[in-house]
CSV table of C-alpha atoms in Angstrom, one decimal:
chain,number,residue,atom,x,y,z
A,1,MET,CA,6.0,14.0,-9.6
A,2,HIS,CA,8.5,11.2,-9.0
A,3,GLU,CA,9.2,9.2,-12.2
A,4,VAL,CA,9.9,5.5,-12.5
A,5,THR,CA,12.9,4.9,-14.7
A,6,ASN,CA,15.5,2.1,-15.1
A,7,LYS,CA,13.4,-0.4,-13.1
A,8,THR,CA,12.2,-3.9,-13.8
A,9,ILE,CA,8.4,-4.1,-13.6
A,10,ILE,CA,6.1,-7.1,-14.1
A,11,PHE,CA,2.6,-6.6,-15.3
A,12,ILE,CA,0.0,-9.3,-14.8
A,13,GLU,CA,-3.1,-8.2,-16.7
A,14,ASP,CA,-5.5,-10.0,-19.1
A,15,ASP,CA,-6.9,-6.8,-20.8
A,16,ALA,CA,-4.6,-6.8,-23.9
A,17,VAL,CA,-5.3,-3.1,-24.8
A,18,LEU,CA,-4.6,-1.9,-21.2
A,19,LEU,CA,-1.5,-4.1,-21.0
A,20,ASP,CA,-0.1,-2.8,-24.2
A,21,ARG,CA,-0.8,0.8,-23.1
A,22,MET,CA,0.9,0.4,-19.7
A,23,THR,CA,3.9,-1.6,-20.9
A,24,ALA,CA,4.6,0.8,-23.7
A,25,TYR,CA,4.5,3.8,-21.3
A,26,PHE,CA,6.9,2.3,-18.9
A,27,ALA,CA,9.2,0.9,-21.5
A,28,GLU,CA,9.6,4.3,-23.0
A,29,LYS,CA,11.0,5.5,-19.7
A,30,ASN,CA,13.9,3.0,-19.9
A,31,ASN,CA,12.2,0.4,-17.7
A,32,THR,CA,12.6,-3.3,-18.3
A,33,VAL,CA,9.0,-4.6,-18.7
A,34,HIS,CA,7.6,-8.1,-18.5
A,35,ALA,CA,4.0,-9.1,-19.0
A,36,ALA,CA,1.7,-12.1,-18.3
A,37,SER,CA,-2.0,-12.4,-18.9
A,38,THR,CA,-2.8,-15.5,-16.9
A,39,LEU,CA,-1.9,-16.9,-13.5
A,40,ALA,CA,0.0,-19.8,-15.1
A,41,ASP,CA,2.1,-17.4,-17.2
A,42,ALA,CA,2.6,-15.2,-14.1
A,43,ARG,CA,3.9,-18.0,-12.0
A,44,SER,CA,6.4,-19.0,-14.7
A,45,LEU,CA,7.5,-15.4,-15.1
A,46,LEU,CA,8.0,-14.8,-11.4
A,47,THR,CA,10.1,-18.0,-11.3
A,48,GLU,CA,12.2,-16.8,-14.3
A,49,ILE,CA,12.7,-13.2,-13.2
A,50,ARG,CA,14.8,-13.3,-10.1
A,51,ARG,CA,14.9,-9.6,-9.4
A,52,ALA,CA,12.1,-7.2,-10.1
A,53,ASP,CA,11.3,-3.8,-8.6
A,54,ALA,CA,7.5,-3.9,-8.7
A,55,VAL,CA,4.6,-6.0,-9.8
A,56,VAL,CA,1.3,-4.6,-11.1
A,57,LEU,CA,-1.4,-7.2,-10.6
A,58,ASP,CA,-5.0,-7.6,-11.7
A,59,ILE,CA,-7.4,-9.6,-9.6
A,60,ILE,CA,-9.7,-11.2,-12.2
A,61,LEU,CA,-7.6,-13.4,-14.5
A,62,PRO,CA,-8.8,-16.1,-16.9
A,63,ASP,CA,-7.5,-19.0,-14.8
A,64,GLY,CA,-8.1,-17.6,-11.2
A,65,SER,CA,-7.7,-14.7,-8.8
A,66,GLY,CA,-4.6,-12.6,-8.6
A,67,LEU,CA,-5.0,-12.6,-4.9
A,68,ASP,CA,-4.2,-16.3,-4.8
A,69,LEU,CA,-0.9,-15.5,-6.5
A,70,LEU,CA,-0.2,-12.8,-4.0
A,71,ARG,CA,-0.8,-15.1,-1.1
A,72,GLU,CA,1.1,-18.1,-2.4
A,73,CYS,CA,4.2,-16.3,-3.6
A,74,GLY,CA,6.6,-15.2,-0.9
A,75,ASN,CA,9.3,-12.5,-1.1
A,76,LEU,CA,7.6,-10.6,-3.9
A,77,PRO,CA,8.7,-7.1,-4.8
A,78,PRO,CA,6.1,-4.4,-4.0
A,79,VAL,CA,2.8,-5.4,-5.5
A,80,VAL,CA,0.3,-2.8,-6.7
A,81,ILE,CA,-3.1,-4.1,-7.5
A,82,LEU,CA,-4.8,-2.6,-10.5
A,83,SER,CA,-8.4,-3.8,-10.6
A,84,ASP,CA,-11.9,-2.8,-11.6
A,85,LEU,CA,-13.2,-4.3,-8.3
A,86,SER,CA,-13.8,-1.3,-6.1
A,87,THR,CA,-15.7,-2.7,-3.1
A,88,GLU,CA,-14.3,-2.2,0.4
A,89,GLU,CA,-14.1,-5.9,0.8
A,90,TYR,CA,-11.7,-6.3,-2.1
A,91,LEU,CA,-9.6,-3.3,-1.2
A,92,LEU,CA,-9.1,-4.5,2.3
A,93,THR,CA,-8.5,-8.1,1.2
A,94,GLY,CA,-5.9,-6.9,-1.3
A,95,PHE,CA,-4.0,-5.0,1.3
A,96,ASP,CA,-4.2,-7.7,3.9
A,97,SER,CA,-2.9,-10.2,1.3
A,98,GLY,CA,0.3,-8.2,1.0
A,99,ALA,CA,-0.3,-5.5,-1.6
A,100,VAL,CA,1.3,-2.2,-1.0
A,101,ASP,CA,-1.3,-0.2,-3.0
A,102,TYR,CA,-4.7,-0.8,-4.6
A,103,ILE,CA,-5.7,1.3,-7.6
A,104,VAL,CA,-9.2,1.1,-9.2
A,105,LYS,CA,-9.5,1.1,-12.9
A,106,PRO,CA,-9.7,3.2,-15.1
A,107,CYS,CA,-6.2,4.5,-14.3
A,108,SER,CA,-3.9,6.5,-16.5
A,109,PRO,CA,-0.3,5.3,-16.9
A,110,ARG,CA,0.9,8.6,-15.3
A,111,LEU,CA,-1.1,8.0,-12.1
A,112,LEU,CA,0.1,4.4,-11.9
A,113,GLU,CA,3.7,5.7,-12.3
A,114,ALA,CA,3.1,8.2,-9.4
A,115,ARG,CA,1.8,5.5,-7.1
A,116,ILE,CA,4.6,3.0,-8.0
A,117,ALA,CA,7.2,5.7,-7.4
A,118,LEU,CA,6.0,6.2,-3.9
A,119,ARG,CA,6.8,2.6,-3.2
A,120,LEU,CA,10.2,2.8,-4.7
A,121,LEU,CA,11.7,5.7,-2.9
A,122,PRO,CA,15.4,5.6,-2.1
A,123,ALA,CA,16.1,4.2,1.4
A,124,ARG,CA,17.0,7.6,2.8
A,125,GLN,CA,13.5,8.8,1.8
A,126,ALA,CA,11.6,5.7,2.7
A,127,VAL,CA,12.0,5.8,6.5
A,128,LEU,CA,9.8,8.0,8.7
A,129,SER,CA,11.1,8.6,12.3
A,130,ALA,CA,8.9,10.1,15.0
A,131,SER,CA,8.4,9.7,18.7
A,132,GLY,CA,10.6,6.6,18.9
A,133,LEU,CA,8.9,5.0,15.9
A,134,GLU,CA,10.8,4.0,12.7
A,135,ILE,CA,8.5,3.3,9.8
A,136,ASP,CA,10.2,1.9,6.6
A,137,SER,CA,7.9,2.1,3.6
A,138,GLY,CA,10.3,0.2,1.5
A,139,LYS,CA,10.6,-2.8,3.7
A,140,ARG,CA,7.2,-2.2,5.2
A,141,THR,CA,8.5,-2.6,8.8
A,142,VAL,CA,7.8,-0.7,12.0
A,143,ASN,CA,10.1,-0.5,15.0
A,144,TYR,CA,9.6,1.3,18.3
A,145,CYS,CA,12.9,2.0,20.1
A,146,GLN,CA,14.4,-0.9,18.1
A,147,LYS,CA,11.5,-3.3,19.1
A,148,SER,CA,9.6,-4.8,16.2
A,149,VAL,CA,5.9,-3.9,15.9
A,150,LEU,CA,4.1,-6.5,13.8
A,151,LEU,CA,1.3,-4.9,11.9
A,152,THR,CA,-1.1,-6.0,9.2
A,153,ALA,CA,-0.8,-4.3,5.8
A,154,SER,CA,-3.9,-2.2,6.5
A,155,GLU,CA,-2.5,-1.2,10.0
A,156,PHE,CA,0.8,-0.3,8.4
A,157,ASN,CA,-0.8,1.9,5.8
A,158,ILE,CA,-2.9,3.8,8.4
A,159,LEU,CA,0.1,4.4,10.7
A,160,HIS,CA,2.2,5.6,7.8
A,161,PHE,CA,-0.5,8.0,6.7
A,162,LEU,CA,-1.0,9.4,10.2
A,163,VAL,CA,2.7,9.8,10.9
A,164,SER,CA,3.2,11.5,7.5
A,165,ASN,CA,0.5,14.0,8.6
A,166,ALA,CA,1.5,14.4,12.2
A,167,GLY,CA,-0.5,16.9,14.1
A,168,LYS,CA,-3.5,16.8,11.8
A,169,TYR,CA,-6.9,15.2,12.7
A,170,PHE,CA,-8.8,12.9,10.3
A,171,THR,CA,-12.1,11.2,10.7
A,172,ALA,CA,-12.3,7.4,10.1
A,173,GLN,CA,-14.0,8.1,6.7
A,174,GLU,CA,-11.3,10.6,5.8
A,175,ILE,CA,-8.5,8.1,6.7
A,176,TYR,CA,-10.2,5.4,4.6
A,177,GLU,CA,-10.5,7.7,1.6
A,178,LYS,CA,-7.0,9.1,1.9
A,179,VAL,CA,-5.3,5.7,2.5
A,180,TRP,CA,-7.3,3.6,0.0
A,181,GLY,CA,-8.2,6.3,-2.5
A,182,ALA,CA,-11.8,5.3,-2.7
A,183,PRO,CA,-15.0,6.5,-1.0
A,184,SER,CA,-16.0,4.6,2.1
A,185,MET,CA,-19.5,3.3,2.4
A,186,GLN,CA,-19.1,2.8,6.2
A,187,THR,CA,-16.4,3.2,8.8
A,188,THR,CA,-16.8,0.1,11.0
A,189,THR,CA,-13.8,-1.7,9.3
A,190,ILE,CA,-11.5,1.2,9.6
A,191,LYS,CA,-12.4,1.8,13.2
A,192,ARG,CA,-11.5,-1.8,13.9
A,193,HIS,CA,-8.1,-1.4,12.3
A,194,LEU,CA,-7.5,1.7,14.2
A,195,SER,CA,-8.4,0.0,17.5
A,196,THR,CA,-6.0,-2.9,16.9
A,197,LEU,CA,-3.3,-0.5,15.7
A,198,ARG,CA,-3.6,1.5,18.9
A,199,GLN,CA,-3.5,-1.6,21.0
A,200,LYS,CA,-0.3,-2.8,19.3
A,201,LEU,CA,1.4,0.5,19.8
A,202,LYS,CA,0.3,0.7,23.4
A,203,SER,CA,1.8,-2.8,24.0
A,204,VAL,CA,5.3,-1.5,23.0
A,205,ALA,CA,4.9,2.0,24.3
A,206,PRO,CA,2.7,1.8,27.4
A,207,ASP,CA,3.7,5.2,28.6
A,208,LYS,CA,2.8,7.0,25.4
A,209,THR,CA,-0.3,7.8,23.4
A,210,LEU,CA,0.9,7.6,19.8
A,211,ILE,CA,-2.5,7.9,18.3
A,212,VAL,CA,-5.0,10.3,19.9
A,213,THR,CA,-8.7,10.8,19.4
A,214,GLU,CA,-10.8,13.9,19.8
A,215,PHE,CA,-14.6,13.9,19.6
A,216,GLY,CA,-15.7,15.7,16.4
A,217,ARG,CA,-12.2,15.8,14.9
A,218,GLY,CA,-11.1,12.2,14.7
A,219,TYR,CA,-7.7,10.6,14.9
A,220,SER,CA,-4.2,12.0,14.9
A,221,PHE,CA,-0.5,11.2,15.4
A,222,PRO,CA,0.5,14.1,17.6
A,223,ALA,CA,3.4,16.3,16.5
A,224,GLU,CA,4.6,15.7,20.1
A,225,GLU,CA,3.4,12.5,21.6
A,226,ILE,CA,1.2,12.7,24.8
A,227,PRO,CA,2.5,10.9,27.9
């Protein structure tokens, strides 16, 4: 498992016991840890701390929603939502508001560390290249033959997952569960994201099929793209 060490991490959480547990765990690994328990304190902290490597954000805070903070603050470091709100609506809203990951409580510090570590990979490990695509999980950008492909956060996560598992097929439900780490009650939403993702890829690569479908098997990024 990748470890998180010598980083600056901001925790925004109003559960004092959980906050103490998480901050103590990461501080013991030589990380610089800052904490806030309200939106007001978080805004001040984000203004004060000029450089941070990651933010761990709860949604329900005493003076408002963490999603409001996520939407209003530009140029944030990678934000991992840690919340007890587990419905599909909240998960998708969190991703589309700019979060790079969404973890449902309860969550161990070790699991949180593993998920943060994936978002802080060195640049040389953060870029996937395949079939003309360049997917940077650090900057969360996608380019095809040096042309920018503008994706929503959910579309980016789906594409990154499929390319990371090139040649394998996944149903819409499996994609949802693998990408968001929670069981899907229905697949309409994920199919809509897949449809718009395929359209955007087709607009920059009209001569290629970068995401294929097969009845009974699902969706795949082929190991070799299909003309």
